[in-house]
mmCIF file with all atom_site columns, C-alpha atoms in Angstrom:
data_model
loop_
_atom_site.group_PDB
_atom_site.id
_atom_site.type_symbol
_atom_site.label_atom_id
_atom_site.label_alt_id
_atom_site.label_comp_id
_atom_site.label_asym_id
_atom_site.label_entity_id
_atom_site.label_seq_id
_atom_site.pdbx_PDB_ins_code
_atom_site.Cartn_x
_atom_site.Cartn_y
_atom_site.Cartn_z
_atom_site.occupancy
_atom_site.B_iso_or_equiv
_atom_site.pdbx_formal_charge
_atom_site.auth_seq_id
_atom_site.auth_comp_id
_atom_site.auth_asym_id
_atom_site.auth_atom_id
_atom_site.pdbx_PDB_model_num
ATOM 1   C CA . UNK A 1 1   ? 42.483  34.817 -21.064 1.00 0.00 ? 1   UNK A CA 1
ATOM 2   C CA . UNK A 1 2   ? 39.679  32.455 -22.012 1.00 0.00 ? 2   UNK A CA 1
ATOM 3   C CA . UNK A 1 3   ? 36.747  30.603 -20.406 1.00 0.00 ? 3   UNK A CA 1
ATOM 4   C CA . UNK A 1 4   ? 37.047  26.893 -19.626 1.00 0.00 ? 4   UNK A CA 1
ATOM 5   C CA . UNK A 1 5   ? 34.400  24.147 -19.684 1.00 0.00 ? 5   UNK A CA 1
ATOM 6   C CA . UNK A 1 6   ? 33.263  25.083 -16.158 1.00 0.00 ? 6   UNK A CA 1
ATOM 7   C CA . UNK A 1 7   ? 32.924  28.745 -17.161 1.00 0.00 ? 7   UNK A CA 1
ATOM 8   C CA . UNK A 1 8   ? 35.968  29.768 -15.135 1.00 0.00 ? 8   UNK A CA 1
ATOM 9   C CA . UNK A 1 9   ? 38.332  32.434 -16.363 1.00 0.00 ? 9   UNK A CA 1
ATOM 10  C CA . UNK A 1 10  ? 41.416  30.560 -17.553 1.00 0.00 ? 10  UNK A CA 1
ATOM 11  C CA . UNK A 1 11  ? 44.613  30.976 -19.551 1.00 0.00 ? 11  UNK A CA 1
ATOM 12  C CA . UNK A 1 12  ? 44.485  30.948 -23.321 1.00 0.00 ? 12  UNK A CA 1
ATOM 13  C CA . UNK A 1 13  ? 46.673  28.647 -25.407 1.00 0.00 ? 13  UNK A CA 1
ATOM 14  C CA . UNK A 1 14  ? 50.259  29.870 -25.387 1.00 0.00 ? 14  UNK A CA 1
ATOM 15  C CA . UNK A 1 15  ? 49.532  32.618 -22.882 1.00 0.00 ? 15  UNK A CA 1
ATOM 16  C CA . UNK A 1 16  ? 52.169  33.485 -20.284 1.00 0.00 ? 16  UNK A CA 1
ATOM 17  C CA . UNK A 1 17  ? 50.424  33.526 -16.896 1.00 0.00 ? 17  UNK A CA 1
ATOM 18  C CA . UNK A 1 18  ? 50.604  36.802 -14.997 1.00 0.00 ? 18  UNK A CA 1
ATOM 19  C CA . UNK A 1 19  ? 49.720  37.586 -11.407 1.00 0.00 ? 19  UNK A CA 1
ATOM 20  C CA . UNK A 1 20  ? 46.624  39.491 -12.573 1.00 0.00 ? 20  UNK A CA 1
ATOM 21  C CA . UNK A 1 21  ? 45.581  36.534 -14.694 1.00 0.00 ? 21  UNK A CA 1
ATOM 22  C CA . UNK A 1 22  ? 46.015  34.154 -11.755 1.00 0.00 ? 22  UNK A CA 1
ATOM 23  C CA . UNK A 1 23  ? 43.940  36.434 -9.526  1.00 0.00 ? 23  UNK A CA 1
ATOM 24  C CA . UNK A 1 24  ? 41.196  36.646 -12.177 1.00 0.00 ? 24  UNK A CA 1
ATOM 25  C CA . UNK A 1 25  ? 41.177  32.872 -12.546 1.00 0.00 ? 25  UNK A CA 1
ATOM 26  C CA . UNK A 1 26  ? 40.853  32.317 -8.798  1.00 0.00 ? 26  UNK A CA 1
ATOM 27  C CA . UNK A 1 27  ? 38.090  34.924 -8.460  1.00 0.00 ? 27  UNK A CA 1
ATOM 28  C CA . UNK A 1 28  ? 36.082  33.219 -11.185 1.00 0.00 ? 28  UNK A CA 1
ATOM 29  C CA . UNK A 1 29  ? 35.903  29.990 -9.169  1.00 0.00 ? 29  UNK A CA 1
ATOM 30  C CA . UNK A 1 30  ? 32.470  30.062 -7.557  1.00 0.00 ? 30  UNK A CA 1
ATOM 31  C CA . UNK A 1 31  ? 33.281  28.558 -4.159  1.00 0.00 ? 31  UNK A CA 1
ATOM 32  C CA . UNK A 1 32  ? 31.296  28.990 -0.951  1.00 0.00 ? 32  UNK A CA 1
ATOM 33  C CA . UNK A 1 33  ? 32.595  31.946 1.075   1.00 0.00 ? 33  UNK A CA 1
ATOM 34  C CA . UNK A 1 34  ? 32.227  31.873 4.890   1.00 0.00 ? 34  UNK A CA 1
ATOM 35  C CA . UNK A 1 35  ? 30.809  35.133 6.305   1.00 0.00 ? 35  UNK A CA 1
ATOM 36  C CA . UNK A 1 36  ? 29.695  36.133 9.791   1.00 0.00 ? 36  UNK A CA 1
ATOM 37  C CA . UNK A 1 37  ? 26.502  37.963 8.865   1.00 0.00 ? 37  UNK A CA 1
ATOM 38  C CA . UNK A 1 38  ? 24.569  39.757 6.109   1.00 0.00 ? 38  UNK A CA 1
ATOM 39  C CA . UNK A 1 39  ? 26.722  42.874 6.399   1.00 0.00 ? 39  UNK A CA 1
ATOM 40  C CA . UNK A 1 40  ? 29.880  40.908 5.689   1.00 0.00 ? 40  UNK A CA 1
ATOM 41  C CA . UNK A 1 41  ? 28.154  39.071 2.852   1.00 0.00 ? 41  UNK A CA 1
ATOM 42  C CA . UNK A 1 42  ? 27.316  42.394 1.190   1.00 0.00 ? 42  UNK A CA 1
ATOM 43  C CA . UNK A 1 43  ? 30.877  43.651 1.711   1.00 0.00 ? 43  UNK A CA 1
ATOM 44  C CA . UNK A 1 44  ? 32.382  40.525 0.151   1.00 0.00 ? 44  UNK A CA 1
ATOM 45  C CA . UNK A 1 45  ? 29.994  40.717 -2.813  1.00 0.00 ? 45  UNK A CA 1
ATOM 46  C CA . UNK A 1 46  ? 30.837  44.390 -3.385  1.00 0.00 ? 46  UNK A CA 1
ATOM 47  C CA . UNK A 1 47  ? 34.564  43.622 -3.316  1.00 0.00 ? 47  UNK A CA 1
ATOM 48  C CA . UNK A 1 48  ? 34.144  40.846 -5.878  1.00 0.00 ? 48  UNK A CA 1
ATOM 49  C CA . UNK A 1 49  ? 32.035  43.069 -8.125  1.00 0.00 ? 49  UNK A CA 1
ATOM 50  C CA . UNK A 1 50  ? 34.716  45.772 -7.861  1.00 0.00 ? 50  UNK A CA 1
ATOM 51  C CA . UNK A 1 51  ? 37.199  43.403 -9.528  1.00 0.00 ? 51  UNK A CA 1
ATOM 52  C CA . UNK A 1 52  ? 35.017  43.428 -12.625 1.00 0.00 ? 52  UNK A CA 1
ATOM 53  C CA . UNK A 1 53  ? 33.214  40.123 -12.065 1.00 0.00 ? 53  UNK A CA 1
ATOM 54  C CA . UNK A 1 54  ? 29.626  40.175 -13.328 1.00 0.00 ? 54  UNK A CA 1
ATOM 55  C CA . UNK A 1 55  ? 27.527  38.851 -10.438 1.00 0.00 ? 55  UNK A CA 1
ATOM 56  C CA . UNK A 1 56  ? 24.482  38.457 -12.674 1.00 0.00 ? 56  UNK A CA 1
ATOM 57  C CA . UNK A 1 57  ? 26.239  35.661 -14.569 1.00 0.00 ? 57  UNK A CA 1
ATOM 58  C CA . UNK A 1 58  ? 28.690  34.544 -11.874 1.00 0.00 ? 58  UNK A CA 1
ATOM 59  C CA . UNK A 1 59  ? 26.809  34.896 -8.557  1.00 0.00 ? 59  UNK A CA 1
ATOM 60  C CA . UNK A 1 60  ? 28.332  35.000 -5.088  1.00 0.00 ? 60  UNK A CA 1
ATOM 61  C CA . UNK A 1 61  ? 27.640  32.063 -2.764  1.00 0.00 ? 61  UNK A CA 1
ATOM 62  C CA . UNK A 1 62  ? 28.171  32.412 0.987   1.00 0.00 ? 62  UNK A CA 1
ATOM 63  C CA . UNK A 1 63  ? 27.751  30.382 4.143   1.00 0.00 ? 63  UNK A CA 1
ATOM 64  C CA . UNK A 1 64  ? 26.354  32.851 6.690   1.00 0.00 ? 64  UNK A CA 1
ATOM 65  C CA . UNK A 1 65  ? 27.299  31.950 10.268  1.00 0.00 ? 65  UNK A CA 1
ATOM 66  C CA . UNK A 1 66  ? 24.289  33.607 11.934  1.00 0.00 ? 66  UNK A CA 1
ATOM 67  C CA . UNK A 1 67  ? 21.709  32.057 9.589   1.00 0.00 ? 67  UNK A CA 1
ATOM 68  C CA . UNK A 1 68  ? 19.335  29.287 10.618  1.00 0.00 ? 68  UNK A CA 1
ATOM 69  C CA . UNK A 1 69  ? 21.136  25.976 10.823  1.00 0.00 ? 69  UNK A CA 1
ATOM 70  C CA . UNK A 1 70  ? 19.626  24.312 7.741   1.00 0.00 ? 70  UNK A CA 1
ATOM 71  C CA . UNK A 1 71  ? 19.501  27.488 5.649   1.00 0.00 ? 71  UNK A CA 1
ATOM 72  C CA . UNK A 1 72  ? 23.001  28.972 5.872   1.00 0.00 ? 72  UNK A CA 1
ATOM 73  C CA . UNK A 1 73  ? 23.917  28.759 2.166   1.00 0.00 ? 73  UNK A CA 1
ATOM 74  C CA . UNK A 1 74  ? 22.807  31.921 0.334   1.00 0.00 ? 74  UNK A CA 1
ATOM 75  C CA . UNK A 1 75  ? 23.227  33.166 -3.239  1.00 0.00 ? 75  UNK A CA 1
ATOM 76  C CA . UNK A 1 76  ? 23.242  36.703 -4.628  1.00 0.00 ? 76  UNK A CA 1
ATOM 77  C CA . UNK A 1 77  ? 23.126  37.812 -8.255  1.00 0.00 ? 77  UNK A CA 1
ATOM 78  C CA . UNK A 1 78  ? 23.488  41.519 -7.437  1.00 0.00 ? 78  UNK A CA 1
ATOM 79  C CA . UNK A 1 79  ? 25.365  41.690 -4.129  1.00 0.00 ? 79  UNK A CA 1
ATOM 80  C CA . UNK A 1 80  ? 22.407  42.932 -2.078  1.00 0.00 ? 80  UNK A CA 1
ATOM 81  C CA . UNK A 1 81  ? 19.502  40.487 -2.435  1.00 0.00 ? 81  UNK A CA 1
ATOM 82  C CA . UNK A 1 82  ? 20.346  37.079 -0.968  1.00 0.00 ? 82  UNK A CA 1
ATOM 83  C CA . UNK A 1 83  ? 18.371  33.953 -1.762  1.00 0.00 ? 83  UNK A CA 1
ATOM 84  C CA . UNK A 1 84  ? 18.620  30.969 0.608   1.00 0.00 ? 84  UNK A CA 1
ATOM 85  C CA . UNK A 1 85  ? 19.667  27.856 -1.281  1.00 0.00 ? 85  UNK A CA 1
ATOM 86  C CA . UNK A 1 86  ? 16.999  25.986 0.712   1.00 0.00 ? 86  UNK A CA 1
ATOM 87  C CA . UNK A 1 87  ? 14.343  28.192 -0.916  1.00 0.00 ? 87  UNK A CA 1
ATOM 88  C CA . UNK A 1 88  ? 12.799  29.079 2.461   1.00 0.00 ? 88  UNK A CA 1
ATOM 89  C CA . UNK A 1 89  ? 12.841  32.830 3.061   1.00 0.00 ? 89  UNK A CA 1
ATOM 90  C CA . UNK A 1 90  ? 12.757  34.237 6.610   1.00 0.00 ? 90  UNK A CA 1
ATOM 91  C CA . UNK A 1 91  ? 11.288  37.571 7.731   1.00 0.00 ? 91  UNK A CA 1
ATOM 92  C CA . UNK A 1 92  ? 10.759  39.268 11.070  1.00 0.00 ? 92  UNK A CA 1
ATOM 93  C CA . UNK A 1 93  ? 7.017   39.628 10.441  1.00 0.00 ? 93  UNK A CA 1
ATOM 94  C CA . UNK A 1 94  ? 4.320   39.541 7.745   1.00 0.00 ? 94  UNK A CA 1
ATOM 95  C CA . UNK A 1 95  ? 4.831   43.238 6.944   1.00 0.00 ? 95  UNK A CA 1
ATOM 96  C CA . UNK A 1 96  ? 8.477   42.582 6.080   1.00 0.00 ? 96  UNK A CA 1
ATOM 97  C CA . UNK A 1 97  ? 7.502   39.567 3.957   1.00 0.00 ? 97  UNK A CA 1
ATOM 98  C CA . UNK A 1 98  ? 4.952   41.639 2.029   1.00 0.00 ? 98  UNK A CA 1
ATOM 99  C CA . UNK A 1 99  ? 7.463   44.452 1.471   1.00 0.00 ? 99  UNK A CA 1
ATOM 100 C CA . UNK A 1 100 ? 10.050  41.998 0.103   1.00 0.00 ? 100 UNK A CA 1
ATOM 101 C CA . UNK A 1 101 ? 7.480   40.479 -2.248  1.00 0.00 ? 101 UNK A CA 1
ATOM 102 C CA . UNK A 1 102 ? 6.563   43.936 -3.588  1.00 0.00 ? 102 UNK A CA 1
ATOM 103 C CA . UNK A 1 103 ? 10.246  44.754 -4.147  1.00 0.00 ? 103 UNK A CA 1
ATOM 104 C CA . UNK A 1 104 ? 11.185  41.419 -5.769  1.00 0.00 ? 104 UNK A CA 1
ATOM 105 C CA . UNK A 1 105 ? 8.097   39.881 -7.420  1.00 0.00 ? 105 UNK A CA 1
ATOM 106 C CA . UNK A 1 106 ? 10.125  38.283 -10.227 1.00 0.00 ? 106 UNK A CA 1
ATOM 107 C CA . UNK A 1 107 ? 11.939  36.081 -7.709  1.00 0.00 ? 107 UNK A CA 1
ATOM 108 C CA . UNK A 1 108 ? 8.738   34.447 -6.464  1.00 0.00 ? 108 UNK A CA 1
ATOM 109 C CA . UNK A 1 109 ? 6.843   31.514 -7.935  1.00 0.00 ? 109 UNK A CA 1
ATOM 110 C CA . UNK A 1 110 ? 3.484   30.190 -6.778  1.00 0.00 ? 110 UNK A CA 1
ATOM 111 C CA . UNK A 1 111 ? 4.098   27.725 -3.947  1.00 0.00 ? 111 UNK A CA 1
ATOM 112 C CA . UNK A 1 112 ? 7.302   29.344 -2.642  1.00 0.00 ? 112 UNK A CA 1
ATOM 113 C CA . UNK A 1 113 ? 7.558   29.350 1.155   1.00 0.00 ? 113 UNK A CA 1
ATOM 114 C CA . UNK A 1 114 ? 8.663   31.723 3.867   1.00 0.00 ? 114 UNK A CA 1
ATOM 115 C CA . UNK A 1 115 ? 8.445   32.133 7.615   1.00 0.00 ? 115 UNK A CA 1
ATOM 116 C CA . UNK A 1 116 ? 7.376   35.479 9.052   1.00 0.00 ? 116 UNK A CA 1
ATOM 117 C CA . UNK A 1 117 ? 7.488   35.923 12.794  1.00 0.00 ? 117 UNK A CA 1
ATOM 118 C CA . UNK A 1 118 ? 7.802   32.147 13.100  1.00 0.00 ? 118 UNK A CA 1
ATOM 119 C CA . UNK A 1 119 ? 4.615   31.516 11.069  1.00 0.00 ? 119 UNK A CA 1
ATOM 120 C CA . UNK A 1 120 ? 4.738   29.579 7.808   1.00 0.00 ? 120 UNK A CA 1
ATOM 121 C CA . UNK A 1 121 ? 3.377   31.211 4.630   1.00 0.00 ? 121 UNK A CA 1
ATOM 122 C CA . UNK A 1 122 ? 3.208   30.247 0.962   1.00 0.00 ? 122 UNK A CA 1
ATOM 123 C CA . UNK A 1 123 ? 3.155   32.495 -2.089  1.00 0.00 ? 123 UNK A CA 1
ATOM 124 C CA . UNK A 1 124 ? -0.232  32.286 -3.818  1.00 0.00 ? 124 UNK A CA 1
ATOM 125 C CA . UNK A 1 125 ? 0.973   34.125 -6.906  1.00 0.00 ? 125 UNK A CA 1
ATOM 126 C CA . UNK A 1 126 ? -0.193  37.469 -5.562  1.00 0.00 ? 126 UNK A CA 1
ATOM 127 C CA . UNK A 1 127 ? 0.192   37.300 -1.765  1.00 0.00 ? 127 UNK A CA 1
ATOM 128 C CA . UNK A 1 128 ? 1.666   35.387 1.173   1.00 0.00 ? 128 UNK A CA 1
ATOM 129 C CA . UNK A 1 129 ? -0.996  33.079 2.632   1.00 0.00 ? 129 UNK A CA 1
ATOM 130 C CA . UNK A 1 130 ? -0.985  30.550 5.442   1.00 0.00 ? 130 UNK A CA 1
ATOM 131 C CA . UNK A 1 131 ? -1.187  26.959 4.171   1.00 0.00 ? 131 UNK A CA 1
ATOM 132 C CA . UNK A 1 132 ? -3.207  25.936 7.211   1.00 0.00 ? 132 UNK A CA 1
ATOM 133 C CA . UNK A 1 133 ? -4.539  27.240 10.511  1.00 0.00 ? 133 UNK A CA 1
ATOM 134 C CA . UNK A 1 134 ? -6.080  25.617 13.558  1.00 0.00 ? 134 UNK A CA 1
ATOM 135 C CA . UNK A 1 135 ? -7.126  26.478 17.056  1.00 0.00 ? 135 UNK A CA 1
ATOM 136 C CA . UNK A 1 136 ? -9.158  25.616 20.142  1.00 0.00 ? 136 UNK A CA 1
ATOM 137 C CA . UNK A 1 137 ? -11.277 28.357 21.652  1.00 0.00 ? 137 UNK A CA 1
ATOM 138 C CA . UNK A 1 138 ? -14.628 29.319 23.142  1.00 0.00 ? 138 UNK A CA 1
ATOM 139 C CA . UNK A 1 139 ? -16.814 31.266 20.703  1.00 0.00 ? 139 UNK A CA 1
ATOM 140 C CA . UNK A 1 140 ? -20.213 32.785 21.403  1.00 0.00 ? 140 UNK A CA 1
ATOM 141 C CA . UNK A 1 141 ? -22.597 32.078 18.555  1.00 0.00 ? 141 UNK A CA 1
ATOM 142 C CA . UNK A 1 142 ? -25.224 34.398 17.122  1.00 0.00 ? 142 UNK A CA 1
ATOM 143 C CA . UNK A 1 143 ? -28.946 34.006 17.691  1.00 0.00 ? 143 UNK A CA 1
ATOM 144 C CA . UNK A 1 144 ? -29.162 31.419 14.900  1.00 0.00 ? 144 UNK A CA 1
ATOM 145 C CA . UNK A 1 145 ? -26.345 29.258 16.242  1.00 0.00 ? 145 UNK A CA 1
ATOM 146 C CA . UNK A 1 146 ? -23.587 30.396 13.863  1.00 0.00 ? 146 UNK A CA 1
ATOM 147 C CA . UNK A 1 147 ? -20.047 30.582 15.233  1.00 0.00 ? 147 UNK A CA 1
ATOM 148 C CA . UNK A 1 148 ? -17.678 32.972 13.454  1.00 0.00 ? 148 UNK A CA 1
ATOM 149 C CA . UNK A 1 149 ? -14.147 31.520 13.358  1.00 0.00 ? 149 UNK A CA 1
ATOM 150 C CA . UNK A 1 150 ? -11.234 33.760 12.397  1.00 0.00 ? 150 UNK A CA 1
ATOM 151 C CA . UNK A 1 151 ? -8.827  31.564 10.424  1.00 0.00 ? 151 UNK A CA 1
ATOM 152 C CA . UNK A 1 152 ? -6.562  34.323 9.023   1.00 0.00 ? 152 UNK A CA 1
ATOM 153 C CA . UNK A 1 153 ? -5.303  32.268 6.047   1.00 0.00 ? 153 UNK A CA 1
ATOM 154 C CA . UNK A 1 154 ? -5.396  35.242 3.715   1.00 0.00 ? 154 UNK A CA 1
ATOM 155 C CA . UNK A 1 155 ? -7.591  33.414 1.186   1.00 0.00 ? 155 UNK A CA 1
ATOM 156 C CA . UNK A 1 156 ? -10.832 31.429 1.184   1.00 0.00 ? 156 UNK A CA 1
ATOM 157 C CA . UNK A 1 157 ? -10.156 27.967 2.643   1.00 0.00 ? 157 UNK A CA 1
ATOM 158 C CA . UNK A 1 158 ? -10.453 24.994 0.324   1.00 0.00 ? 158 UNK A CA 1
ATOM 159 C CA . UNK A 1 159 ? -11.524 23.007 3.394   1.00 0.00 ? 159 UNK A CA 1
ATOM 160 C CA . UNK A 1 160 ? -12.388 23.908 6.978   1.00 0.00 ? 160 UNK A CA 1
ATOM 161 C CA . UNK A 1 161 ? -14.368 22.493 9.858   1.00 0.00 ? 161 UNK A CA 1
ATOM 162 C CA . UNK A 1 162 ? -14.808 22.237 13.602  1.00 0.00 ? 162 UNK A CA 1
ATOM 163 C CA . UNK A 1 163 ? -15.870 19.851 16.333  1.00 0.00 ? 163 UNK A CA 1
ATOM 164 C CA . UNK A 1 164 ? -17.319 20.343 19.785  1.00 0.00 ? 164 UNK A CA 1
ATOM 165 C CA . UNK A 1 165 ? -14.872 19.866 22.657  1.00 0.00 ? 165 UNK A CA 1
ATOM 166 C CA . UNK A 1 166 ? -15.986 17.594 25.500  1.00 0.00 ? 166 UNK A CA 1
ATOM 167 C CA . UNK A 1 167 ? -15.286 20.321 28.045  1.00 0.00 ? 167 UNK A CA 1
ATOM 168 C CA . UNK A 1 168 ? -17.379 22.972 26.302  1.00 0.00 ? 168 UNK A CA 1
ATOM 169 C CA . UNK A 1 169 ? -18.992 25.139 29.001  1.00 0.00 ? 169 UNK A CA 1
ATOM 170 C CA . UNK A 1 170 ? -22.563 24.338 27.981  1.00 0.00 ? 170 UNK A CA 1
ATOM 171 C CA . UNK A 1 171 ? -24.086 20.834 27.615  1.00 0.00 ? 171 UNK A CA 1
ATOM 172 C CA . UNK A 1 172 ? -21.337 19.592 25.339  1.00 0.00 ? 172 UNK A CA 1
ATOM 173 C CA . UNK A 1 173 ? -22.800 16.103 25.031  1.00 0.00 ? 173 UNK A CA 1
ATOM 174 C CA . UNK A 1 174 ? -26.008 17.567 23.596  1.00 0.00 ? 174 UNK A CA 1
ATOM 175 C CA . UNK A 1 175 ? -24.384 19.685 20.874  1.00 0.00 ? 175 UNK A CA 1
ATOM 176 C CA . UNK A 1 176 ? -23.214 19.029 17.321  1.00 0.00 ? 176 UNK A CA 1
ATOM 177 C CA . UNK A 1 177 ? -21.832 20.948 14.361  1.00 0.00 ? 177 UNK A CA 1
ATOM 178 C CA . UNK A 1 178 ? -24.400 20.795 11.584  1.00 0.00 ? 178 UNK A CA 1
ATOM 179 C CA . UNK A 1 179 ? -22.712 20.456 8.171   1.00 0.00 ? 179 UNK A CA 1
ATOM 180 C CA . UNK A 1 180 ? -19.420 22.073 7.194   1.00 0.00 ? 180 UNK A CA 1
ATOM 181 C CA . UNK A 1 181 ? -18.131 25.616 6.818   1.00 0.00 ? 181 UNK A CA 1
ATOM 182 C CA . UNK A 1 182 ? -20.321 28.371 5.433   1.00 0.00 ? 182 UNK A CA 1
ATOM 183 C CA . UNK A 1 183 ? -19.985 32.090 4.643   1.00 0.00 ? 183 UNK A CA 1
ATOM 184 C CA . UNK A 1 184 ? -16.239 31.684 4.200   1.00 0.00 ? 184 UNK A CA 1
ATOM 185 C CA . UNK A 1 185 ? -13.897 34.454 3.064   1.00 0.00 ? 185 UNK A CA 1
ATOM 186 C CA . UNK A 1 186 ? -10.177 35.236 3.310   1.00 0.00 ? 186 UNK A CA 1
ATOM 187 C CA . UNK A 1 187 ? -10.441 35.914 7.043   1.00 0.00 ? 187 UNK A CA 1
ATOM 188 C CA . UNK A 1 188 ? -13.313 33.928 8.595   1.00 0.00 ? 188 UNK A CA 1
ATOM 189 C CA . UNK A 1 189 ? -15.645 31.013 8.138   1.00 0.00 ? 189 UNK A CA 1
ATOM 190 C CA . UNK A 1 190 ? -18.782 30.003 10.018  1.00 0.00 ? 190 UNK A CA 1
ATOM 191 C CA . UNK A 1 191 ? -20.204 26.776 11.344  1.00 0.00 ? 191 UNK A CA 1
ATOM 192 C CA . UNK A 1 192 ? -23.607 26.203 12.893  1.00 0.00 ? 192 UNK A CA 1
ATOM 193 C CA . UNK A 1 193 ? -24.187 24.563 16.264  1.00 0.00 ? 193 UNK A CA 1
ATOM 194 C CA . UNK A 1 194 ? -27.323 22.593 17.116  1.00 0.00 ? 194 UNK A CA 1
ATOM 195 C CA . UNK A 1 195 ? -28.602 21.300 20.466  1.00 0.00 ? 195 UNK A CA 1
ATOM 196 C CA . UNK A 1 196 ? -30.738 18.214 20.819  1.00 0.00 ? 196 UNK A CA 1
ATOM 197 C CA . UNK A 1 197 ? -34.167 18.477 22.428  1.00 0.00 ? 197 UNK A CA 1
ATOM 198 C CA . UNK A 1 198 ? -34.244 22.210 23.265  1.00 0.00 ? 198 UNK A CA 1
ATOM 199 C CA . UNK A 1 199 ? -36.570 23.934 22.670  1.00 0.00 ? 199 UNK A CA 1
ATOM 200 C CA . UNK A 1 200 ? -38.242 21.254 20.516  1.00 0.00 ? 200 UNK A CA 1
ATOM 201 C CA . UNK A 1 201 ? -38.127 17.824 22.160  1.00 0.00 ? 201 UNK A CA 1
ATOM 202 C CA . UNK A 1 202 ? -36.776 14.993 20.038  1.00 0.00 ? 202 UNK A CA 1
ATOM 203 C CA . UNK A 1 203 ? -35.238 17.314 17.454  1.00 0.00 ? 203 UNK A CA 1
ATOM 204 C CA . UNK A 1 204 ? -32.011 19.172 16.749  1.00 0.00 ? 204 UNK A CA 1
ATOM 205 C CA . UNK A 1 205 ? -32.438 22.915 17.257  1.00 0.00 ? 205 UNK A CA 1
ATOM 206 C CA . UNK A 1 206 ? -30.148 25.850 16.478  1.00 0.00 ? 206 UNK A CA 1
ATOM 207 C CA . UNK A 1 207 ? -28.120 26.634 19.604  1.00 0.00 ? 207 UNK A CA 1
ATOM 208 C CA . UNK A 1 208 ? -27.800 30.402 19.639  1.00 0.00 ? 208 UNK A CA 1
ATOM 209 C CA . UNK A 1 209 ? -26.210 33.111 21.791  1.00 0.00 ? 209 UNK A CA 1
ATOM 210 C CA . UNK A 1 210 ? -24.095 30.743 23.885  1.00 0.00 ? 210 UNK A CA 1
ATOM 211 C CA . UNK A 1 211 ? -20.384 30.078 24.307  1.00 0.00 ? 211 UNK A CA 1
ATOM 212 C CA . UNK A 1 212 ? -19.204 26.849 22.703  1.00 0.00 ? 212 UNK A CA 1
ATOM 213 C CA . UNK A 1 213 ? -15.685 25.427 22.964  1.00 0.00 ? 213 UNK A CA 1
ATOM 214 C CA . UNK A 1 214 ? -14.536 24.047 19.618  1.00 0.00 ? 214 UNK A CA 1
ATOM 215 C CA . UNK A 1 215 ? -11.430 22.740 17.912  1.00 0.00 ? 215 UNK A CA 1
ATOM 216 C CA . UNK A 1 216 ? -11.250 24.006 14.331  1.00 0.00 ? 216 UNK A CA 1
ATOM 217 C CA . UNK A 1 217 ? -9.018  23.728 11.264  1.00 0.00 ? 217 UNK A CA 1
ATOM 218 C CA . UNK A 1 218 ? -8.727  25.361 7.855   1.00 0.00 ? 218 UNK A CA 1
ATOM 219 C CA . UNK A 1 219 ? -6.558  24.690 4.782   1.00 0.00 ? 219 UNK A CA 1
ATOM 220 C CA . UNK A 1 220 ? -5.756  26.909 1.831   1.00 0.00 ? 220 UNK A CA 1
#
């Protein structure tokens, strides 16, 4: 037996083909194998490995029927860890995503994506972080007019901000956000709300200890 230009096991010059040689040649062809689910994918991979095929150099490729529609093609180099050909990993929740990253750090590169519980995350190089977050909510500010907004990105935003909603419960047309985000960390950022004319007439004054409805955004 020999290896052809496509790295398939093939017959050597002058060799008389045998049934075993034909089987080996067919098994070396890396076609896409239809499977019903992950359990069947593992079973198929184990059966191929049992024939002597080295999955590390000749990986198994499957089309998993119960995968997401655009991400059904998966590849395994060991018969247990499957990588979606689309590059978009899927996990039940953030805890599962973190556990997978701890178990397989060498498979991840900064910028890789996953979904966890239906939420998009990107690999920062050390952790899964949200690429963006946004929301609309009523937040009660502190005595100095600062609203604390929980963005939950998992890292300090590179940009974030907010604007007053027209239907804010308190004098919305007299309020404004002064400047951009401040006191930002991996979980929250703050903005400061001012009210015109109260208590100092003709001036913008910090609007403290009141509920303000805002729309906010943050990007990592």
